[in-house]
mmCIF file of C-alpha atoms in Angstrom:
data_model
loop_
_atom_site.group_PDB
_atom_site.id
_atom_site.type_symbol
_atom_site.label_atom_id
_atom_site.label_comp_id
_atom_site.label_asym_id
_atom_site.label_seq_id
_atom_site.Cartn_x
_atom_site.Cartn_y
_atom_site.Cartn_z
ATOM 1 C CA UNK B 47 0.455 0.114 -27.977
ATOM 2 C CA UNK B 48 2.741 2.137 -25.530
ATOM 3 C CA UNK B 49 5.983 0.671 -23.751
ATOM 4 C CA UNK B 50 3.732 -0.017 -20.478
ATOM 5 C CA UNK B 51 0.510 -1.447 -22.375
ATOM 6 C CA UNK B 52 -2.172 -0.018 -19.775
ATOM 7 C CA UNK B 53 -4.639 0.901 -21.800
ATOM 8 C CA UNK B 54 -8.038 -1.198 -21.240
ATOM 9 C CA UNK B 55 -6.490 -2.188 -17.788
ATOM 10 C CA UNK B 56 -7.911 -2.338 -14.621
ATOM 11 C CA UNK B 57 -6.721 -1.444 -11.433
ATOM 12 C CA UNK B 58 -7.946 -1.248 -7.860
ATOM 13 C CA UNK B 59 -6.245 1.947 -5.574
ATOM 14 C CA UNK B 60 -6.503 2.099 -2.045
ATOM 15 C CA UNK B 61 -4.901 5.081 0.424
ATOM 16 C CA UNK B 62 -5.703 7.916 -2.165
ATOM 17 C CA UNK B 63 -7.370 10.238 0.846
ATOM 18 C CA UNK B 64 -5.486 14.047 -0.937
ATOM 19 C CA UNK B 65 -3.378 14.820 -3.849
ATOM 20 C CA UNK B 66 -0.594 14.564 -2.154
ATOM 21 C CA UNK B 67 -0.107 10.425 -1.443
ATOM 22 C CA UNK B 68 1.804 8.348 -3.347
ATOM 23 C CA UNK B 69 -1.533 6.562 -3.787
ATOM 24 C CA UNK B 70 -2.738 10.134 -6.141
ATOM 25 C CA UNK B 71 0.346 10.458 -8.394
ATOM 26 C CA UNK B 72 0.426 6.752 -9.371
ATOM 27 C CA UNK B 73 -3.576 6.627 -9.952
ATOM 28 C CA UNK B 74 -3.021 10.285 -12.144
ATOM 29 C CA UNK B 75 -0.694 8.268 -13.698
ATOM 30 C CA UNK B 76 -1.913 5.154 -14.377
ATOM 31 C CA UNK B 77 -5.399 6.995 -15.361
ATOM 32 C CA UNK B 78 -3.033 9.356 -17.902
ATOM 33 C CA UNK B 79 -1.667 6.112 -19.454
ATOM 34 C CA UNK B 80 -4.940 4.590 -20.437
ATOM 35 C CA UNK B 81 -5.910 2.202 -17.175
ATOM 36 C CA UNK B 82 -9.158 2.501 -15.862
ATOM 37 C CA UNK B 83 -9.466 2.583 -12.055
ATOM 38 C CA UNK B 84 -11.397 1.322 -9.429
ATOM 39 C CA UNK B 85 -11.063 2.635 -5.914
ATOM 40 C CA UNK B 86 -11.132 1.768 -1.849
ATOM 41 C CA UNK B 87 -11.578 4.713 1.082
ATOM 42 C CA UNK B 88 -11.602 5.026 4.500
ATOM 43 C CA UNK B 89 -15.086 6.648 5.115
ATOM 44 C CA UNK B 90 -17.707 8.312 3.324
ATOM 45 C CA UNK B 91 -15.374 11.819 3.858
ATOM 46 C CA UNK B 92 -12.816 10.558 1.936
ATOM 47 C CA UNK B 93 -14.767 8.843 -0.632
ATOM 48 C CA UNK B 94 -16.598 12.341 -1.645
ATOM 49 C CA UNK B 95 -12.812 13.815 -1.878
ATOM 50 C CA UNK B 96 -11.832 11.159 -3.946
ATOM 51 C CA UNK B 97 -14.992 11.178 -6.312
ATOM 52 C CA UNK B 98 -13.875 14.869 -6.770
ATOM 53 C CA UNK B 99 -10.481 14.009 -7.688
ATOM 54 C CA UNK B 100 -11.505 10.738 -9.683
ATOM 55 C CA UNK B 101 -15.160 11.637 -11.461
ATOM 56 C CA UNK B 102 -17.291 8.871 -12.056
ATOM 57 C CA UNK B 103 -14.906 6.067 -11.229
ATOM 58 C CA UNK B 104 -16.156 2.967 -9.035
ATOM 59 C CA UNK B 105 -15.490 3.854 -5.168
ATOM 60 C CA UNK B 106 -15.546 1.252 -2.538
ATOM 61 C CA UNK B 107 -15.618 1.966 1.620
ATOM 62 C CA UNK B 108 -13.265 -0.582 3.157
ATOM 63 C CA UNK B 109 -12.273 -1.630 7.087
ATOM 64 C CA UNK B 110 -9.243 -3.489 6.846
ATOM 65 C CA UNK B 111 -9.676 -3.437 10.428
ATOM 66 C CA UNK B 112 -12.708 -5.720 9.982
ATOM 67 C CA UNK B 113 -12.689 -8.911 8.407
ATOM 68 C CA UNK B 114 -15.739 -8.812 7.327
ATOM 69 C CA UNK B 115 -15.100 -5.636 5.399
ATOM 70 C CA UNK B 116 -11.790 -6.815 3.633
ATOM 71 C CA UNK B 117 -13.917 -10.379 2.322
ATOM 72 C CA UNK B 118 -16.756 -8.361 1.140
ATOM 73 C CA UNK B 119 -14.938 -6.541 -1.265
ATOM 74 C CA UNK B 120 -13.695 -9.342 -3.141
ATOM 75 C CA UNK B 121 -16.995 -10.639 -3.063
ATOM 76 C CA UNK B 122 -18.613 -7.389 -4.458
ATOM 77 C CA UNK B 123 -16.255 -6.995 -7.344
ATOM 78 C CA UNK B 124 -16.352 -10.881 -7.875
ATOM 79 C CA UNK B 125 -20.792 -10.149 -8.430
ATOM 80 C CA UNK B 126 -19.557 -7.063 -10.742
ATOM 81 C CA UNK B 127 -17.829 -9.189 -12.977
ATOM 82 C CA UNK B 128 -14.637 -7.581 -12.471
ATOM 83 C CA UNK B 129 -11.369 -8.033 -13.590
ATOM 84 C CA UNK B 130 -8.023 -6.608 -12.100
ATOM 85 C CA UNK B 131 -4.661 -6.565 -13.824
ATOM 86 C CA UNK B 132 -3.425 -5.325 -10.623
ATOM 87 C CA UNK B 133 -3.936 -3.815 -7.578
ATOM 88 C CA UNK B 134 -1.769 -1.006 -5.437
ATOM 89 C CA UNK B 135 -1.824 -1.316 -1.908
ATOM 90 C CA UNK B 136 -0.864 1.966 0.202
ATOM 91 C CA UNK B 137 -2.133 1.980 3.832
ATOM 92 C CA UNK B 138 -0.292 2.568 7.029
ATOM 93 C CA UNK B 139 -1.858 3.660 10.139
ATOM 94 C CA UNK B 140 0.438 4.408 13.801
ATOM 95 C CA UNK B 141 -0.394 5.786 16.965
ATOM 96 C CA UNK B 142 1.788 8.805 17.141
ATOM 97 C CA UNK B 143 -0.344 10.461 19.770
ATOM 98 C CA UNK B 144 2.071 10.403 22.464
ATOM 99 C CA UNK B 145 4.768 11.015 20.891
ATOM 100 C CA UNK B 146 8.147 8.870 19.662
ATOM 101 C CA UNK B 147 9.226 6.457 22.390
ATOM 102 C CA UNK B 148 12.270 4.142 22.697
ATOM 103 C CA UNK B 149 11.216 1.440 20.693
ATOM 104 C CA UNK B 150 11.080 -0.952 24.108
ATOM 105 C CA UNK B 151 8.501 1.204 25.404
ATOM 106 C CA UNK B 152 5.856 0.455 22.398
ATOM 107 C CA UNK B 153 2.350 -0.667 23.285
ATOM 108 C CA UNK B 154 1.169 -3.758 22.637
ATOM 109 C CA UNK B 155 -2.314 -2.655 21.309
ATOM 110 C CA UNK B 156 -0.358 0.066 18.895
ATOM 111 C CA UNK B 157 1.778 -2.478 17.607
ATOM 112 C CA UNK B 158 -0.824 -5.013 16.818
ATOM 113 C CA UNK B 159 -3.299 -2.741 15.330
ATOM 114 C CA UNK B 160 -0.827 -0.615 13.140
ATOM 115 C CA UNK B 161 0.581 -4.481 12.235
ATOM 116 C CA UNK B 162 -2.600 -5.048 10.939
ATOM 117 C CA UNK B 163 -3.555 -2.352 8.536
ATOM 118 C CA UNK B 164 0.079 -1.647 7.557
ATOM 119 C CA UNK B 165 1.098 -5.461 6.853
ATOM 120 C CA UNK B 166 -1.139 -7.730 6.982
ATOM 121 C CA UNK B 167 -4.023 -5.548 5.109
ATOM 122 C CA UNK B 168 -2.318 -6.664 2.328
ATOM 123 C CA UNK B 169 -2.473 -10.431 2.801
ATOM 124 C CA UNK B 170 -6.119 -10.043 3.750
ATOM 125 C CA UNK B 171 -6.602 -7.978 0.672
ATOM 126 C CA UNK B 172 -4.396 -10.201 -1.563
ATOM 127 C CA UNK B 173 -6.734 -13.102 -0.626
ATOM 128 C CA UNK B 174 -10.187 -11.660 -0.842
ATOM 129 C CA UNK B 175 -9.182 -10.174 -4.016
ATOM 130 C CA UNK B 176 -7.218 -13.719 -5.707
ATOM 131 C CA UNK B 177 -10.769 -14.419 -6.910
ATOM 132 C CA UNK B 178 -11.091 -11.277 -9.465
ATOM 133 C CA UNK B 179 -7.057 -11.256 -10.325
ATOM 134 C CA UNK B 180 -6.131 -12.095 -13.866
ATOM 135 C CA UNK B 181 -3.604 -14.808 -13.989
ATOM 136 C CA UNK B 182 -1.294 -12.365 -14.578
ATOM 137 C CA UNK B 183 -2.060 -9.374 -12.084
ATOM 138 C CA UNK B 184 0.597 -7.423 -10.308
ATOM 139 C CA UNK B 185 0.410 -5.969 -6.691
ATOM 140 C CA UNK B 186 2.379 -3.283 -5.635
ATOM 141 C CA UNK B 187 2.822 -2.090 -2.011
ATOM 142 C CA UNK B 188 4.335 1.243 -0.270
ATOM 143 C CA UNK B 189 7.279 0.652 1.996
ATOM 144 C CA UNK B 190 10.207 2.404 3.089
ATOM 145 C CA UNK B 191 13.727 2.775 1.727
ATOM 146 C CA UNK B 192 15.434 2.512 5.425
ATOM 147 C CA UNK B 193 13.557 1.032 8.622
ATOM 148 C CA UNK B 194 16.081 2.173 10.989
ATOM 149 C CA UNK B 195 15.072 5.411 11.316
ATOM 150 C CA UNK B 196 14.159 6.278 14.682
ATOM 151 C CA UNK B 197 11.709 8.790 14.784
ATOM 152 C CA UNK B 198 9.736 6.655 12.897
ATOM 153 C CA UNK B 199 8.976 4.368 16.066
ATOM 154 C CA UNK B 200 7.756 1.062 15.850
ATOM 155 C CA UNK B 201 6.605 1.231 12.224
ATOM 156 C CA UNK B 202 10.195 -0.002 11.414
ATOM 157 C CA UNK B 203 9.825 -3.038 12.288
ATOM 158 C CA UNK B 204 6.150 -3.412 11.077
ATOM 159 C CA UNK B 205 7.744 -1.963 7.528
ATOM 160 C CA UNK B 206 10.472 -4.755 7.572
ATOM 161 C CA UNK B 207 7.613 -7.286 7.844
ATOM 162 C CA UNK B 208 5.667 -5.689 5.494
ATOM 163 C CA UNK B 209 8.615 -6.008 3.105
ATOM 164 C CA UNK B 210 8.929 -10.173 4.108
ATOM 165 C CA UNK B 211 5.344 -10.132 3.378
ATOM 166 C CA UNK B 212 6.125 -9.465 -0.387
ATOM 167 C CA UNK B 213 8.330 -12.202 -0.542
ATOM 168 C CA UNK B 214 5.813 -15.078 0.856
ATOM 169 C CA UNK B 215 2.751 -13.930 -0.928
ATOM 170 C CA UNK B 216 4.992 -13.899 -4.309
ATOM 171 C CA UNK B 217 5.737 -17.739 -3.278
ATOM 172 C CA UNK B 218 2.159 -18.184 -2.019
ATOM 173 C CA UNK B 219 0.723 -17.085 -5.467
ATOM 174 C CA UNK B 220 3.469 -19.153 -7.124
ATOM 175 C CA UNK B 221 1.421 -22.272 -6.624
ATOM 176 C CA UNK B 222 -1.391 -21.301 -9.097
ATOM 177 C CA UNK B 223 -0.901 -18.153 -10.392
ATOM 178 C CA UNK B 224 1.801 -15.581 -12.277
ATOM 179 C CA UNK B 225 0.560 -12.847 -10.026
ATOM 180 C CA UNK B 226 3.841 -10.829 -9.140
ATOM 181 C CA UNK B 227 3.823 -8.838 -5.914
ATOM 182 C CA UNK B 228 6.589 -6.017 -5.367
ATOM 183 C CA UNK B 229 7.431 -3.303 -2.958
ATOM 184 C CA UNK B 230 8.234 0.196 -3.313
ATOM 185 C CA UNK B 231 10.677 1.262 -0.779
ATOM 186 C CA UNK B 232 10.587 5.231 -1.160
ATOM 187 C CA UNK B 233 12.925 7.856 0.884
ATOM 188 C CA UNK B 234 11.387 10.581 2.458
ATOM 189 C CA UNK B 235 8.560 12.174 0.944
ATOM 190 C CA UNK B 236 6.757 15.159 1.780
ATOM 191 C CA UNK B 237 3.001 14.122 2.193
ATOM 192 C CA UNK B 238 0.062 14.508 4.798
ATOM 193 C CA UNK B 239 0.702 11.406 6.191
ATOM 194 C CA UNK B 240 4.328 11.971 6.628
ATOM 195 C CA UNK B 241 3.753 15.187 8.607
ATOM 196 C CA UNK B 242 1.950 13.275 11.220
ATOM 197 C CA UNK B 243 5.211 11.927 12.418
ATOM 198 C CA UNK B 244 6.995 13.517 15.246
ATOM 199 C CA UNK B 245 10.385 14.975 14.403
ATOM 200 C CA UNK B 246 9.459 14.217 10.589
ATOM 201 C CA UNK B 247 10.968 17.344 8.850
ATOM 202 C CA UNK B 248 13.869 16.998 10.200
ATOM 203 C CA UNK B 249 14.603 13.463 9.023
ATOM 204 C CA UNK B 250 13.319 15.130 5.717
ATOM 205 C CA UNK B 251 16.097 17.898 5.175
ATOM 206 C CA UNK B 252 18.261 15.656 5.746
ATOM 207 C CA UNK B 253 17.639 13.011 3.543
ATOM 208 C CA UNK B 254 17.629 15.561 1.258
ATOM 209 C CA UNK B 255 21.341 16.258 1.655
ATOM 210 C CA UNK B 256 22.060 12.587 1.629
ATOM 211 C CA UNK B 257 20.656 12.258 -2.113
ATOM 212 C CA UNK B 258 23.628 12.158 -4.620
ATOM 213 C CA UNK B 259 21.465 15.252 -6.304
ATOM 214 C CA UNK B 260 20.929 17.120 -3.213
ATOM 215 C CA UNK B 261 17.728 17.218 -4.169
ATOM 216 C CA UNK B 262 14.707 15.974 -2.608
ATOM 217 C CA UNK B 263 12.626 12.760 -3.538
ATOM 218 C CA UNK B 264 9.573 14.008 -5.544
ATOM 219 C CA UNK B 265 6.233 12.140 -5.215
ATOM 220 C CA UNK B 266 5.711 11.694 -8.883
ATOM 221 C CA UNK B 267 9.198 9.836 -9.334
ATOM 222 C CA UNK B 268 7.880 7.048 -6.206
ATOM 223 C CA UNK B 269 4.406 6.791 -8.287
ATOM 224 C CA UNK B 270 6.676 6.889 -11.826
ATOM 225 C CA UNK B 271 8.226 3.437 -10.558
ATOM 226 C CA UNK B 272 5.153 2.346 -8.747
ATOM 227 C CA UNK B 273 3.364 2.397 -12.315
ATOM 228 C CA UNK B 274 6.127 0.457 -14.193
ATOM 229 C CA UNK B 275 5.673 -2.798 -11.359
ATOM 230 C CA UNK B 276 2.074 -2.737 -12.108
ATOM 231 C CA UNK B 277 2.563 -2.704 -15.367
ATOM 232 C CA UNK B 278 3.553 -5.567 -17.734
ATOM 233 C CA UNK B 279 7.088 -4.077 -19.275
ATOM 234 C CA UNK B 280 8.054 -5.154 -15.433
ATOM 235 C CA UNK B 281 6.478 -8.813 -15.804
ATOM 236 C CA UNK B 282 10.114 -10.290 -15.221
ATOM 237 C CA UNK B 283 10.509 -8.495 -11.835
ATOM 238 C CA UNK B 284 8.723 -10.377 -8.462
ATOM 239 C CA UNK B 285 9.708 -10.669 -5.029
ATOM 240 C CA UNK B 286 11.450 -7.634 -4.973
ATOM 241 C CA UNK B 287 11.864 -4.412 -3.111
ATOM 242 C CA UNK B 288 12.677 -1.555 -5.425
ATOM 243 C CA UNK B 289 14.349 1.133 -3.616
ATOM 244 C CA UNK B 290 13.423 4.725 -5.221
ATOM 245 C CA UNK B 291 15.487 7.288 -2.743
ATOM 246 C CA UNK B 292 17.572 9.195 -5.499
ATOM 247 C CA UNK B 293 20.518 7.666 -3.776
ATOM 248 C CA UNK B 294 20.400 8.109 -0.217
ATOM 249 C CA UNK B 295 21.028 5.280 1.063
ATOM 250 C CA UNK B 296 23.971 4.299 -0.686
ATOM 251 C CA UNK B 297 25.455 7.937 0.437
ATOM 252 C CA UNK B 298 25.679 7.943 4.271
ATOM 253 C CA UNK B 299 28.729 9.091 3.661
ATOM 254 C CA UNK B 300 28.125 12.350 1.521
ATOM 255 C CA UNK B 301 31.707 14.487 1.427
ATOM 256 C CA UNK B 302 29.660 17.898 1.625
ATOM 257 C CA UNK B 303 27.490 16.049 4.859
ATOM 258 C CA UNK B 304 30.351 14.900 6.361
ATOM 259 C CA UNK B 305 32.702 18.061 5.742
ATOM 260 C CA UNK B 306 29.952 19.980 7.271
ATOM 261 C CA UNK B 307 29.740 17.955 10.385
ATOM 262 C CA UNK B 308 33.167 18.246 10.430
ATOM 263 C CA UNK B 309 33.532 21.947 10.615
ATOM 264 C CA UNK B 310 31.236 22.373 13.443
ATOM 265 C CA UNK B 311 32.498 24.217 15.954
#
């Protein structure tokens, strides 16, 4: 038995869409580490990328957009006889098509929708899927080491919730279950997804500089600590947002950052 004891485990994988998400690395690595894997797409694009990525592994089309969609899934897996030590939950949708506004000037209908498939898809998820958890399961979801960035709009806030969210469905669980549910808060990474963001790269470099190491945030260390809270060497950690930014944001302050500033002419 290895330190993380994943072998013969099951887990279910959403946001895997190229093999560059957070999503990829941690189902490489959960798949390298014995677990078998089960999981959700977008659309039938994505689900013949995935199939290429992931041969022969179970592959589900879900709306988290539709309710319908979300309850159906449970139910599915539920008919399958399925089991799931776990499941990983990394979706997050925003309207960046006109650009990065002052945070006053958001839109009502962008809020609310990218509310809904970056936060409360996993409440919705957590509860059509509570049927085919083991007692035990553990639920992981992508957030973000700082929300105060501003280029990233009004997915700050939506983040923060997402991050409260955590908290409540730990306590919600509580009641009748030893399901644990955890957040990842990475720093900047460089993915598709990320490059969809106005002003993104920027924010990137320097991050990069804030780092004690200097030394960008890799993809495979996020899905490294993603792995460990779905597996059960981290069964004494719940409620809890694990922030995996090599540093940064203890290091506003960097002297080399600061000394550069300083020098400016």
């Amino acid at each position: 038995m290895s330190f993380l004891n994943l072998e013969n485990k099951t887990f279910l994988i959403t946001g895997v869409a190229n093999k560059k998400s957070v999503a990829y690395f941690s189902a490489k690595t959960l798949q390298d580490n014995g677990a078998d894997l089960i999981f959700t797409v977008q659309n039938e694009d994505i689900k013949e990328k995935v199939a290429k990525l992931f041969p022969e592994k179970k592959i589900y089309i879900l709306d988290v957009e539709n309710t319908e969609s979300v309850s159906a899934l449970g139910n599915q897996l539920a008919a399958e006889n399925v089991k799931l030590d776990g499941f990983l939950h990394s979706i997050a949708f925003a309207n960046y098509s006109e650009g990065i506004k002052p945070f006053h000037e958001t839109k009502l209908e962008d809020y609310l929708q990218a509310s809904n498939i970056s936060c409360f898809s996993l409440v919705a998820l957590s509860n059509s899927l509570k049927q085919v958890m083991q007692p035990d399961a553990s639920v992981v979801t992508i957030s973000i080491s700082s929300t105060k960035a501003t280029n990233y709009g009004y997915m700050g806030p939506i983040k923060a919730s997402l991050d409260a969210a955590v908290l409540f469905l730990a306590k919600s669980f509580a009641s009748d279950t030893k399901v644990r549910f955890n957040a990842v808060c990475s720093g900047p990474l460089k993915t598709s997804a990320s490059a969809g963001i106005p002003g993104y790269i920027d924010n990137y470099l320097y991050a990069e500089q804030l780092t004690m190491r200097h030394q960008a945030l890799e993809t495979q260390e996020v899905a490294n600590s993603v792995v460990f809270l779905l597996s059960p060497a981290s069964s004494g950690i719940n409620a809890s947002a694990m922030v995996v930014d090599a540093g940064m944001s203890s290091n506003y302050f960097d002297e080399s950052v600061v000394g550069a500033f300083a020098k400016r002419e």
